[in-house]
PDB file of C-alpha atoms in Angstrom:
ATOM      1  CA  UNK A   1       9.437   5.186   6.101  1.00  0.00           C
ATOM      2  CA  UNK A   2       5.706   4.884   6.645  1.00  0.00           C
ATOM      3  CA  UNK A   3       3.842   4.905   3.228  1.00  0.00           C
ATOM      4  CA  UNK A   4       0.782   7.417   3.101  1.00  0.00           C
ATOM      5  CA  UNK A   5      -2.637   5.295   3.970  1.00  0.00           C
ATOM      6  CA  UNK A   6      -6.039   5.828   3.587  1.00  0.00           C
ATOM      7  CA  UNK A   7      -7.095   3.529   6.454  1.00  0.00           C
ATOM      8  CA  UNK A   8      -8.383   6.718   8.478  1.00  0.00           C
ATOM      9  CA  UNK A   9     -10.346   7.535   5.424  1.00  0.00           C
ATOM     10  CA  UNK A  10     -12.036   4.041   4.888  1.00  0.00           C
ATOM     11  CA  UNK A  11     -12.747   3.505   8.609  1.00  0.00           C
ATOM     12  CA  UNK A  12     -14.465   6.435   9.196  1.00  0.00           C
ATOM     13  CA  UNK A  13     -16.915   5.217   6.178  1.00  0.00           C
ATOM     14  CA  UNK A  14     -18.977   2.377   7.642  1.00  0.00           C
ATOM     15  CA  UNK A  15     -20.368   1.466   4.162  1.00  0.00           C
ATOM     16  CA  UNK A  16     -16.918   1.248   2.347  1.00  0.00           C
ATOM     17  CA  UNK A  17     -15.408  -0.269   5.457  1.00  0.00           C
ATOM     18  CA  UNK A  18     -17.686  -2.866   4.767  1.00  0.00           C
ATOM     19  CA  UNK A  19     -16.646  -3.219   1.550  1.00  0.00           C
ATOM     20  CA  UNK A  20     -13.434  -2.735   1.754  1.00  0.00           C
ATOM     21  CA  UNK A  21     -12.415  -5.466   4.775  1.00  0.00           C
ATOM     22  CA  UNK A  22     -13.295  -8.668   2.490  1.00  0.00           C
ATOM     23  CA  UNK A  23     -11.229  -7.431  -0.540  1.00  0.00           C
ATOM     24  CA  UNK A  24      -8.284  -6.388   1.945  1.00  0.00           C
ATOM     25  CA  UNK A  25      -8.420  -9.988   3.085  1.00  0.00           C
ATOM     26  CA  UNK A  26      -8.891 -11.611  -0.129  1.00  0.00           C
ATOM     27  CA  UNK A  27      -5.547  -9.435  -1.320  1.00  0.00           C
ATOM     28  CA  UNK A  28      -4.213 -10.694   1.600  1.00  0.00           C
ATOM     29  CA  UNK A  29      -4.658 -14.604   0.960  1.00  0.00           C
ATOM     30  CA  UNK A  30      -3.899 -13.808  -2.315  1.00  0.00           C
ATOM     31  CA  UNK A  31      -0.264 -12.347  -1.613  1.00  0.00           C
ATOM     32  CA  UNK A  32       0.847 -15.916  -0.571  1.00  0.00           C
ATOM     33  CA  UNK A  33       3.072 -14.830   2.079  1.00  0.00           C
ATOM     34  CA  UNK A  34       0.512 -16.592   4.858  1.00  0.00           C
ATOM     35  CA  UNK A  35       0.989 -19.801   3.013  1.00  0.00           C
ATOM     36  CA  UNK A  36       4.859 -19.618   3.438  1.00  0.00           C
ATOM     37  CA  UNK A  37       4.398 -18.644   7.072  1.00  0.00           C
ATOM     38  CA  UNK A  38       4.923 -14.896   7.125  1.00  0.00           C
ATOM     39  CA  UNK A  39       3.315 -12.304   8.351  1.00  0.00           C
ATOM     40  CA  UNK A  40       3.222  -8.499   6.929  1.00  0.00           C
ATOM     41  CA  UNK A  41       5.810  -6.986   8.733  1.00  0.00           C
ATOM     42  CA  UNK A  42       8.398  -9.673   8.111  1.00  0.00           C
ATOM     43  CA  UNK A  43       7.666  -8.236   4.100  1.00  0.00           C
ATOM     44  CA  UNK A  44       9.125  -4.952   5.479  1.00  0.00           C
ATOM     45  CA  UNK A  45      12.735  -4.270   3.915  1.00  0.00           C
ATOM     46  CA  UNK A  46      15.748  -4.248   6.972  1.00  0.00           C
ATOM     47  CA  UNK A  47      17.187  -1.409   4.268  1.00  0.00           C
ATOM     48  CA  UNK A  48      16.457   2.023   6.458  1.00  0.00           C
ATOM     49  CA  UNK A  49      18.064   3.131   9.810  1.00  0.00           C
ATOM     50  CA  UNK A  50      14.620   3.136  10.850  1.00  0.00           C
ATOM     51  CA  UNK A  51      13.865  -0.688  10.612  1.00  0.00           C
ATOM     52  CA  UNK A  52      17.252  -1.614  11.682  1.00  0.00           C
ATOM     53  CA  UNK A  53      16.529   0.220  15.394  1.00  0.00           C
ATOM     54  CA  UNK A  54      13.222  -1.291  15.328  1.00  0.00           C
ATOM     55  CA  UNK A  55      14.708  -4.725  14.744  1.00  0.00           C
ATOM     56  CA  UNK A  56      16.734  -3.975  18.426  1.00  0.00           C
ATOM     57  CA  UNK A  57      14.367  -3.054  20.144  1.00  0.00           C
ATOM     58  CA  UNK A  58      12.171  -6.086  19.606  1.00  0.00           C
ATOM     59  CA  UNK A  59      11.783  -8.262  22.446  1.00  0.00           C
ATOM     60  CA  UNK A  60      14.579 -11.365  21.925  1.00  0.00           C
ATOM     61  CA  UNK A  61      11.227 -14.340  21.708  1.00  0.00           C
ATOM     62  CA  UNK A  62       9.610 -11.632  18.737  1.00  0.00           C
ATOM     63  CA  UNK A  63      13.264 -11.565  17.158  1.00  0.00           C
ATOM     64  CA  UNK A  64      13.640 -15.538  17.535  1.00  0.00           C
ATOM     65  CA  UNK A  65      10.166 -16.227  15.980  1.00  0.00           C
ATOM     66  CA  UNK A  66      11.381 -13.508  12.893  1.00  0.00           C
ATOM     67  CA  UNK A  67      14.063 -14.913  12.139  1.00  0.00           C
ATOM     68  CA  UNK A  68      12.836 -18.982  12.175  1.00  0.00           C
ATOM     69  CA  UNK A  69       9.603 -17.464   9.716  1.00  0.00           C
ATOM     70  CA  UNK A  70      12.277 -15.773   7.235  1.00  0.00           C
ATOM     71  CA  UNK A  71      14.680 -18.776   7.253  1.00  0.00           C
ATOM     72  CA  UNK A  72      11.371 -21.110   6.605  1.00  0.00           C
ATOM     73  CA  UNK A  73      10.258 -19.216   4.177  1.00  0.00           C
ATOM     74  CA  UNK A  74      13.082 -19.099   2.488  1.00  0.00           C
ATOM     75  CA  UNK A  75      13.615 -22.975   2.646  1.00  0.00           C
ATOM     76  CA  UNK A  76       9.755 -23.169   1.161  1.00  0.00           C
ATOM     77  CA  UNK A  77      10.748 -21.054  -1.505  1.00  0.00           C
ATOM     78  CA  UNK A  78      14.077 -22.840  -2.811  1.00  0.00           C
ATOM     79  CA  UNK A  79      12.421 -26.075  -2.629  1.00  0.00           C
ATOM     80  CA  UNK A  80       9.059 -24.575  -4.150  1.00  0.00           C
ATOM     81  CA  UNK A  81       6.114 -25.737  -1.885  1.00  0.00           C
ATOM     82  CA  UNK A  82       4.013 -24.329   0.239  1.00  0.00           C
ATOM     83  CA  UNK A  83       3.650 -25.289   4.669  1.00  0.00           C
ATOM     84  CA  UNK A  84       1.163 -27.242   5.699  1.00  0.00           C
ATOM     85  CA  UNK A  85      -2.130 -25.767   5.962  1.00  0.00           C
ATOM     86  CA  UNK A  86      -1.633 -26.210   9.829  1.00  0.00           C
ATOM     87  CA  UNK A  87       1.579 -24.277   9.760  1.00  0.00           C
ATOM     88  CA  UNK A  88       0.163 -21.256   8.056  1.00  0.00           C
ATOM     89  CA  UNK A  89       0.246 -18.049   9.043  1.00  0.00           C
ATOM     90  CA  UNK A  90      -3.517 -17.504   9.927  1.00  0.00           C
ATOM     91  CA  UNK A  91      -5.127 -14.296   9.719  1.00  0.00           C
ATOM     92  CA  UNK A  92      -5.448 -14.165  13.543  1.00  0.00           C
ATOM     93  CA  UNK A  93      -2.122 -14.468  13.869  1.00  0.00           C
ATOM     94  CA  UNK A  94      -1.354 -11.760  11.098  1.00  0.00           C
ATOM     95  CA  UNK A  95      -0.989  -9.117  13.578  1.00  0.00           C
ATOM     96  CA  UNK A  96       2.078  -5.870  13.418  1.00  0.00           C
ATOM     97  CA  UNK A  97       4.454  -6.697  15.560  1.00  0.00           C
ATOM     98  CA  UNK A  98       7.211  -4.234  14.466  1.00  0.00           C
ATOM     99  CA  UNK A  99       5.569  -1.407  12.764  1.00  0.00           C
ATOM    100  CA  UNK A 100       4.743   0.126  16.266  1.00  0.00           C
ATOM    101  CA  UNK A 101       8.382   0.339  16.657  1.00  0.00           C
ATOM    102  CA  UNK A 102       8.656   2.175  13.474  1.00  0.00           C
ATOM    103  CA  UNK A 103       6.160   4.531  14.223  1.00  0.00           C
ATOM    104  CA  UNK A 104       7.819   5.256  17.749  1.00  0.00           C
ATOM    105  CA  UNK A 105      11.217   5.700  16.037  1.00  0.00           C
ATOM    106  CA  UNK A 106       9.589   8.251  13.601  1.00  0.00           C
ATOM    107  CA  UNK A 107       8.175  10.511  15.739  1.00  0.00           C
ATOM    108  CA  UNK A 108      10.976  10.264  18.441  1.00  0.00           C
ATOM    109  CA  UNK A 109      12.713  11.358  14.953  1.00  0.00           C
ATOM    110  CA  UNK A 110      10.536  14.409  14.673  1.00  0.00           C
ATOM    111  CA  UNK A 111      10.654  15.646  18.040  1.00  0.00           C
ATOM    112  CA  UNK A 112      14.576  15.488  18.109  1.00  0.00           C
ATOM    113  CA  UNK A 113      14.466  17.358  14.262  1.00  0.00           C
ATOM    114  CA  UNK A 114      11.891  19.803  16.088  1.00  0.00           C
ATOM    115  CA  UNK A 115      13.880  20.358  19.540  1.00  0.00           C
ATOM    116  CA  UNK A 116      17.358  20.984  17.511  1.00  0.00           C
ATOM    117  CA  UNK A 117      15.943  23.353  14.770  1.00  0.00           C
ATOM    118  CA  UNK A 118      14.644  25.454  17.757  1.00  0.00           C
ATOM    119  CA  UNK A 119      15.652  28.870  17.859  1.00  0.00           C
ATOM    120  CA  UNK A 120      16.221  30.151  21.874  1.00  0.00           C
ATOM    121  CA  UNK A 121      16.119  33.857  22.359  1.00  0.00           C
ATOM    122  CA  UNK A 122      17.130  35.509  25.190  1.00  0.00           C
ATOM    123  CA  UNK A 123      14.636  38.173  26.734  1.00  0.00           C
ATOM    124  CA  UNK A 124      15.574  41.457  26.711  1.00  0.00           C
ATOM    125  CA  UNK A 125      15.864  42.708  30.245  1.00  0.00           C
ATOM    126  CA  UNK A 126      13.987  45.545  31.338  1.00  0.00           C
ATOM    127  CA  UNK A 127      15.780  48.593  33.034  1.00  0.00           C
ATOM    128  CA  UNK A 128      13.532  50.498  35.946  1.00  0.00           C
TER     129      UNK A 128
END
């Protein structure tokens, strides 16, 4: 699910951390889905088995607030305006909410693919 990232790389680098932070914001702004009242991980696709367990295990207030941001954006976007600039999504309040769910469910995915592809042998028993 999770996309490779080179945030590890670009932190570690003060000097293009520096100048990487205002252009990740200005992309940001510029993606418009803080001015419908979004935030980045409402963007992510419900498509995977993945997603869809993350979804449950949300807390029910996080899964309320999801579903009123999707329905209003969708109402700004058949009627073709923008919120309020009150009502935007600010970049404080930009925060992931449900892609440390995803990452739990991926490695909890890895460890069960790594427990049942173990092999058990049985020690060989010595005779004195």
């Amino acid at each position: 699910m999770s996309a490779p990232s080179f945030t590890k790389f670009i932190i570690k680098r003060p000097w293009l951390k520096r100048w990487m932070v205002p252009l990740a914001n200005w992309y940001a702004d510029a993606a418009g889905y803080r001015k419908i009242g979004l935030r980045a991980d409402d963007l992510i696709p419900e498509e995977s088995d993945t997603v869809m367990l993350a979804l449950k295990r949300l807390p029910p207030k996080e899964a309320y607030d999801r579903v009123f941001r999707i329905r209003r954006a969708m109402q700004c976007s058949v009627s073709h305006t923008l919120l309020p600039k009150d009502q935007q999504t600010k970049p404080e309040e930009d925060y992931l909410y449900l892609t440390p769910y995803i990452k739990e469910i991926e490695a909890e995915s890895r460890e069960r693919g790594d427990l049942e592809a173990m092999v058990v042998k049985k020690r060989k028993q010595n005779k004195s």
